[in-house]
Amino acid sequence: DIQMTQSPSSLSASVGDRVTITCRASQSISTYLNWYQQKPGKAPKLLIYAASSLQSGVPSRFSGSGSGTDFTLTISSLQPEDFATYYCQQSYSTPYSFGQGTKLEIK
Amino acid sequence: QVTLRESGPALVKPTQTLTLTCTFSGFSLSTSGMCVSWIRQPPGKALEWLARIDWDDDKYYSTSLKTRLTISRDTSKNQVVLTMTNMDPVDTATYYCARMKSSGWYVDYWGQGTLVTVSS
């Protein structure tokens, strides 16, 4: 099974900051990497698919990059509504796996 | 408009079998490339993928849970059913059903989730 490791597990930042979250796969997954945002009590929401494709309706301040084993999610200028938990997910092969999550908190 | 909704018991006892139903609309599971997955999330913890069923009735399971899981579909009712046997308190979680497509296997639509508590 493929293991996904996110870092950091938590992050404090201010409105307007640029933030980067990293996800590493235990083996190459090409660009089969997706990012989700989850707010308390809500289902996750797809932000980025195929490592760098922005889901329709998602603000352009979100971007993704990477291939193989190392991936990043970048938020270019944090907005108040971006404070949430972020998960990466590999869809290269079943069983699919998620990272442990990165909780983004207000500094 | 794609929607998914989970239904099932909120409370099950240890050793019992859990049956969850996902009722969806806005797409057909008979359409090539369409899939439905079940994903769970224990309180305060990360997401865990459980199972997937495809348009052609292929099925895939979590390695650690595959002996306990069964996924099935009723295309005429637009429903997908997940059963999990021998429930344990560690299985307490919010269970989500979610749509995936074979064009990338990412979840583009999620249900609202249903909290299942395992307790005697």
GROMACS .gro file of C-alpha atoms in nm:
model
  227
    1ASP     CA    1   0.000   0.000   0.000
    2ILE     CA    2   0.114   0.356  -0.067
    3GLN     CA    3   0.170   0.576   0.238
    4MET     CA    4   0.115   0.951   0.222
    5THR     CA    5   0.298   1.183   0.461
    6GLN     CA    6   0.202   1.547   0.498
    7SER     CA    7   0.402   1.823   0.659
    8PRO     CA    8   0.360   2.016   0.868
    9SER     CA    9   0.076   1.862   1.071
   10SER     CA   10  -0.024   2.209   1.185
   11LEU     CA   11   0.060   2.559   1.078
   12SER     CA   12  -0.013   2.905   1.214
   13ALA     CA   13  -0.030   3.187   0.965
   14SER     CA   14  -0.179   3.531   0.914
   15VAL     CA   15  -0.421   3.667   0.659
   16GLY     CA   16  -0.222   3.762   0.351
   17ASP     CA   17   0.058   3.511   0.413
   18ARG     CA   18   0.183   3.270   0.150
   19VAL     CA   19   0.159   2.913   0.276
   20THR     CA   20   0.298   2.586   0.145
   21ILE     CA   21   0.196   2.236   0.253
   22THR     CA   22   0.396   1.934   0.147
   23CYS     CA   23   0.285   1.579   0.073
   24ARG     CA   24   0.520   1.287   0.010
   25ALA     CA   25   0.428   0.946  -0.128
   26SER     CA   26   0.609   0.627  -0.030
   27GLN     CA   27   0.649   0.540  -0.399
   28SER     CA   28   0.608   0.720  -0.727
   29ILE     CA   29   0.248   0.811  -0.803
   30SER     CA   30   0.311   1.017  -1.118
   31THR     CA   31   0.067   1.309  -1.086
   32TYR     CA   32  -0.218   1.112  -0.927
   33LEU     CA   33  -0.231   1.347  -0.630
   34ASN     CA   34  -0.533   1.541  -0.510
   35TRP     CA   35  -0.585   1.805  -0.242
   36TYR     CA   36  -0.894   1.861  -0.029
   37GLN     CA   37  -0.998   2.128   0.219
   38GLN     CA   38  -1.213   2.037   0.517
   39LYS     CA   39  -1.383   2.270   0.761
   40PRO     CA   40  -1.517   2.152   1.098
   41GLY     CA   41  -1.833   1.945   1.070
   42LYS     CA   42  -1.828   1.950   0.691
   43ALA     CA   43  -1.736   1.707   0.417
   44PRO     CA   44  -1.405   1.767   0.242
   45LYS     CA   45  -1.398   1.981  -0.071
   46LEU     CA   46  -1.181   1.913  -0.374
   47LEU     CA   47  -0.931   2.190  -0.445
   48ILE     CA   48  -0.668   2.044  -0.678
   49TYR     CA   49  -0.667   1.723  -0.881
   50ALA     CA   50  -0.395   1.559  -1.087
   51ALA     CA   51  -0.135   1.746  -0.881
   52SER     CA   52  -0.186   2.085  -1.042
   53SER     CA   53  -0.535   2.117  -1.194
   54LEU     CA   54  -0.760   2.364  -1.018
   55GLN     CA   55  -1.111   2.235  -0.955
   56SER     CA   56  -1.385   2.451  -1.103
   57GLY     CA   57  -1.493   2.729  -0.868
   58VAL     CA   58  -1.180   2.714  -0.651
   59PRO     CA   59  -1.000   3.050  -0.615
   60SER     CA   60  -0.681   3.092  -0.813
   61ARG     CA   61  -0.480   3.164  -0.497
   62PHE     CA   62  -0.470   2.785  -0.456
   63SER     CA   63  -0.213   2.601  -0.664
   64GLY     CA   64  -0.052   2.260  -0.668
   65SER     CA   65   0.271   2.121  -0.805
   66GLY     CA   66   0.486   1.813  -0.807
   67SER     CA   67   0.517   1.470  -0.958
   68GLY     CA   68   0.659   1.134  -0.860
   69THR     CA   69   0.679   1.135  -0.481
   70ASP     CA   70   0.687   1.503  -0.375
   71PHE     CA   71   0.399   1.746  -0.400
   72THR     CA   72   0.305   2.088  -0.268
   73LEU     CA   73  -0.011   2.286  -0.214
   74THR     CA   74   0.041   2.661  -0.207
   75ILE     CA   75  -0.201   2.930  -0.098
   76SER     CA   76  -0.063   3.254  -0.235
   77SER     CA   77  -0.240   3.499  -0.003
   78LEU     CA   78  -0.436   3.353   0.287
   79GLN     CA   79  -0.794   3.462   0.329
   80PRO     CA   80  -1.000   3.421   0.646
   81GLU     CA   81  -1.206   3.144   0.487
   82ASP     CA   82  -0.891   2.938   0.415
   83PHE     CA   83  -0.836   2.841   0.777
   84ALA     CA   84  -0.919   2.472   0.769
   85THR     CA   85  -0.759   2.128   0.751
   86TYR     CA   86  -0.602   2.017   0.425
   87TYR     CA   87  -0.556   1.659   0.305
   88CYS     CA   88  -0.366   1.508   0.017
   89GLN     CA   89  -0.484   1.184  -0.144
   90GLN     CA   90  -0.313   0.951  -0.389
   91SER     CA   91  -0.532   0.808  -0.663
   92TYR     CA   92  -0.255   0.618  -0.841
   93SER     CA   93  -0.373   0.281  -0.717
   94THR     CA   94  -0.613   0.120  -0.478
   95PRO     CA   95  -0.623   0.112  -0.187
   96TYR     CA   96  -0.631   0.491  -0.203
   97SER     CA   97  -0.468   0.673   0.085
   98PHE     CA   98  -0.483   1.015   0.244
   99GLY     CA   99  -0.224   1.213   0.428
  100GLN     CA  100  -0.274   1.272   0.798
  101GLY     CA  101  -0.387   1.629   0.739
  102THR     CA  102  -0.248   1.978   0.793
  103LYS     CA  103  -0.445   2.206   1.022
  104LEU     CA  104  -0.406   2.568   0.918
  105GLU     CA  105  -0.476   2.803   1.206
  106ILE     CA  106  -0.489   3.178   1.246
  107LYS     CA  107  -0.178   3.331   1.404
  108GLN     CA  108  -2.689   1.853  -0.994
  109VAL     CA  109  -2.500   1.570  -0.826
  110THR     CA  110  -2.598   1.481  -0.470
  111LEU     CA  111  -2.518   1.189  -0.242
  112ARG     CA  112  -2.675   1.108   0.092
  113GLU     CA  113  -2.574   0.846   0.345
  114SER     CA  114  -2.824   0.667   0.565
  115GLY     CA  115  -2.798   0.403   0.832
  116PRO     CA  116  -2.792   0.350   1.206
  117ALA     CA  117  -2.630   0.610   1.427
  118LEU     CA  118  -2.549   0.351   1.694
  119VAL     CA  119  -2.438  -0.009   1.663
  120LYS     CA  120  -2.321  -0.254   1.925
  121PRO     CA  121  -1.982  -0.424   1.919
  122THR     CA  122  -1.974  -0.739   1.702
  123GLN     CA  123  -2.281  -0.627   1.505
  124THR     CA  124  -2.286  -0.570   1.130
  125LEU     CA  125  -2.319  -0.215   1.000
  126THR     CA  126  -2.516  -0.151   0.682
  127LEU     CA  127  -2.494   0.192   0.522
  128THR     CA  128  -2.679   0.307   0.214
  129CYS     CA  129  -2.569   0.583  -0.021
  130THR     CA  130  -2.852   0.725  -0.230
  131PHE     CA  131  -2.737   0.947  -0.511
  132SER     CA  132  -2.876   1.157  -0.794
  133GLY     CA  133  -2.745   1.354  -1.088
  134PHE     CA  134  -2.546   1.068  -1.238
  135SER     CA  135  -2.582   0.702  -1.320
  136LEU     CA  136  -2.353   0.431  -1.190
  137SER     CA  137  -2.418   0.251  -1.518
  138THR     CA  138  -2.237   0.525  -1.710
  139SER     CA  139  -1.885   0.431  -1.813
  140GLY     CA  140  -1.626   0.582  -1.582
  141MET     CA  141  -1.852   0.646  -1.287
  142CYS     CA  142  -1.764   0.510  -0.942
  143VAL     CA  143  -1.874   0.546  -0.582
  144SER     CA  144  -1.639   0.516  -0.286
  145TRP     CA  145  -1.689   0.498   0.088
  146ILE     CA  146  -1.452   0.696   0.307
  147ARG     CA  147  -1.457   0.732   0.685
  148GLN     CA  148  -1.316   0.971   0.941
  149PRO     CA  149  -1.290   0.893   1.313
  150PRO     CA  150  -1.353   1.198   1.534
  151GLY     CA  151  -1.056   1.432   1.515
  152LYS     CA  152  -0.862   1.202   1.285
  153ALA     CA  153  -0.773   1.170   0.918
  154LEU     CA  154  -0.974   1.040   0.627
  155GLU     CA  155  -0.956   0.670   0.544
  156TRP     CA  156  -1.068   0.520   0.213
  157LEU     CA  157  -1.271   0.201   0.253
  158ALA     CA  158  -1.408   0.071  -0.076
  159ARG     CA  159  -1.503   0.154  -0.434
  160ILE     CA  160  -1.756   0.015  -0.679
  161ASP     CA  161  -1.741   0.091  -1.050
  162TRP     CA  162  -1.979   0.131  -1.342
  163ASP     CA  163  -1.891  -0.223  -1.453
  164ASP     CA  164  -1.946  -0.363  -1.101
  165ASP     CA  165  -1.575  -0.402  -1.027
  166LYS     CA  166  -1.506  -0.366  -0.655
  167TYR     CA  167  -1.199  -0.262  -0.458
  168TYR     CA  168  -1.133  -0.264  -0.084
  169SER     CA  169  -0.905  -0.133   0.186
  170THR     CA  170  -0.632  -0.387   0.251
  171SER     CA  171  -0.674  -0.378   0.628
  172LEU     CA  172  -1.055  -0.400   0.619
  173LYS     CA  173  -1.130  -0.614   0.316
  174THR     CA  174  -1.228  -0.922   0.516
  175ARG     CA  175  -1.500  -0.718   0.687
  176LEU     CA  176  -1.633  -0.506   0.399
  177THR     CA  177  -1.878  -0.568   0.118
  178ILE     CA  178  -1.982  -0.302  -0.132
  179SER     CA  179  -2.274  -0.350  -0.368
  180ARG     CA  180  -2.503  -0.145  -0.587
  181ASP     CA  181  -2.861  -0.123  -0.703
  182THR     CA  182  -2.847   0.078  -1.023
  183SER     CA  183  -3.225   0.088  -1.056
  184LYS     CA  184  -3.250   0.267  -0.721
  185ASN     CA  185  -2.931   0.474  -0.760
  186GLN     CA  186  -2.796   0.325  -0.438
  187VAL     CA  187  -2.469   0.184  -0.315
  188VAL     CA  188  -2.459  -0.025   0.002
  189LEU     CA  189  -2.163  -0.084   0.232
  190THR     CA  190  -2.167  -0.355   0.495
  191MET     CA  191  -1.901  -0.385   0.763
  192THR     CA  192  -1.904  -0.687   0.989
  193ASN     CA  193  -1.784  -0.734   1.346
  194MET     CA  194  -1.801  -0.367   1.442
  195ASP     CA  195  -1.569  -0.242   1.715
  196PRO     CA  196  -1.554   0.090   1.906
  197VAL     CA  197  -1.251   0.188   1.694
  198ASP     CA  198  -1.487   0.189   1.394
  199THR     CA  199  -1.668   0.490   1.540
  200ALA     CA  200  -1.647   0.749   1.264
  201THR     CA  201  -1.828   0.968   1.018
  202TYR     CA  202  -1.884   0.761   0.706
  203TYR     CA  203  -1.897   0.941   0.372
  204CYS     CA  204  -2.002   0.820   0.033
  205ALA     CA  205  -1.839   0.998  -0.257
  206ARG     CA  206  -1.839   1.005  -0.634
  207MET     CA  207  -1.524   0.936  -0.829
  208LYS     CA  208  -1.462   0.913  -1.200
  209SER     CA  209  -1.209   0.700  -1.379
  210SER     CA  210  -1.061   1.012  -1.538
  211GLY     CA  211  -0.853   1.067  -1.226
  212TRP     CA  212  -1.004   0.880  -0.934
  213TYR     CA  213  -1.046   1.193  -0.725
  214VAL     CA  214  -1.360   1.268  -0.527
  215ASP     CA  215  -1.551   1.547  -0.695
  216TYR     CA  216  -1.871   1.511  -0.490
  217TRP     CA  217  -1.916   1.407  -0.128
  218GLY     CA  218  -2.217   1.318   0.078
  219GLN     CA  219  -2.271   1.507   0.401
  220GLY     CA  220  -2.155   1.208   0.604
  221THR     CA  221  -2.322   1.003   0.876
  222LEU     CA  222  -2.177   0.953   1.224
  223VAL     CA  223  -2.177   0.593   1.339
  224THR     CA  224  -2.097   0.524   1.703
  225VAL     CA  225  -2.004   0.174   1.816
  226SER     CA  226  -2.089   0.122   2.179
  227SER     CA  227  -2.262  -0.129   2.400
   0.00000   0.00000   0.00000
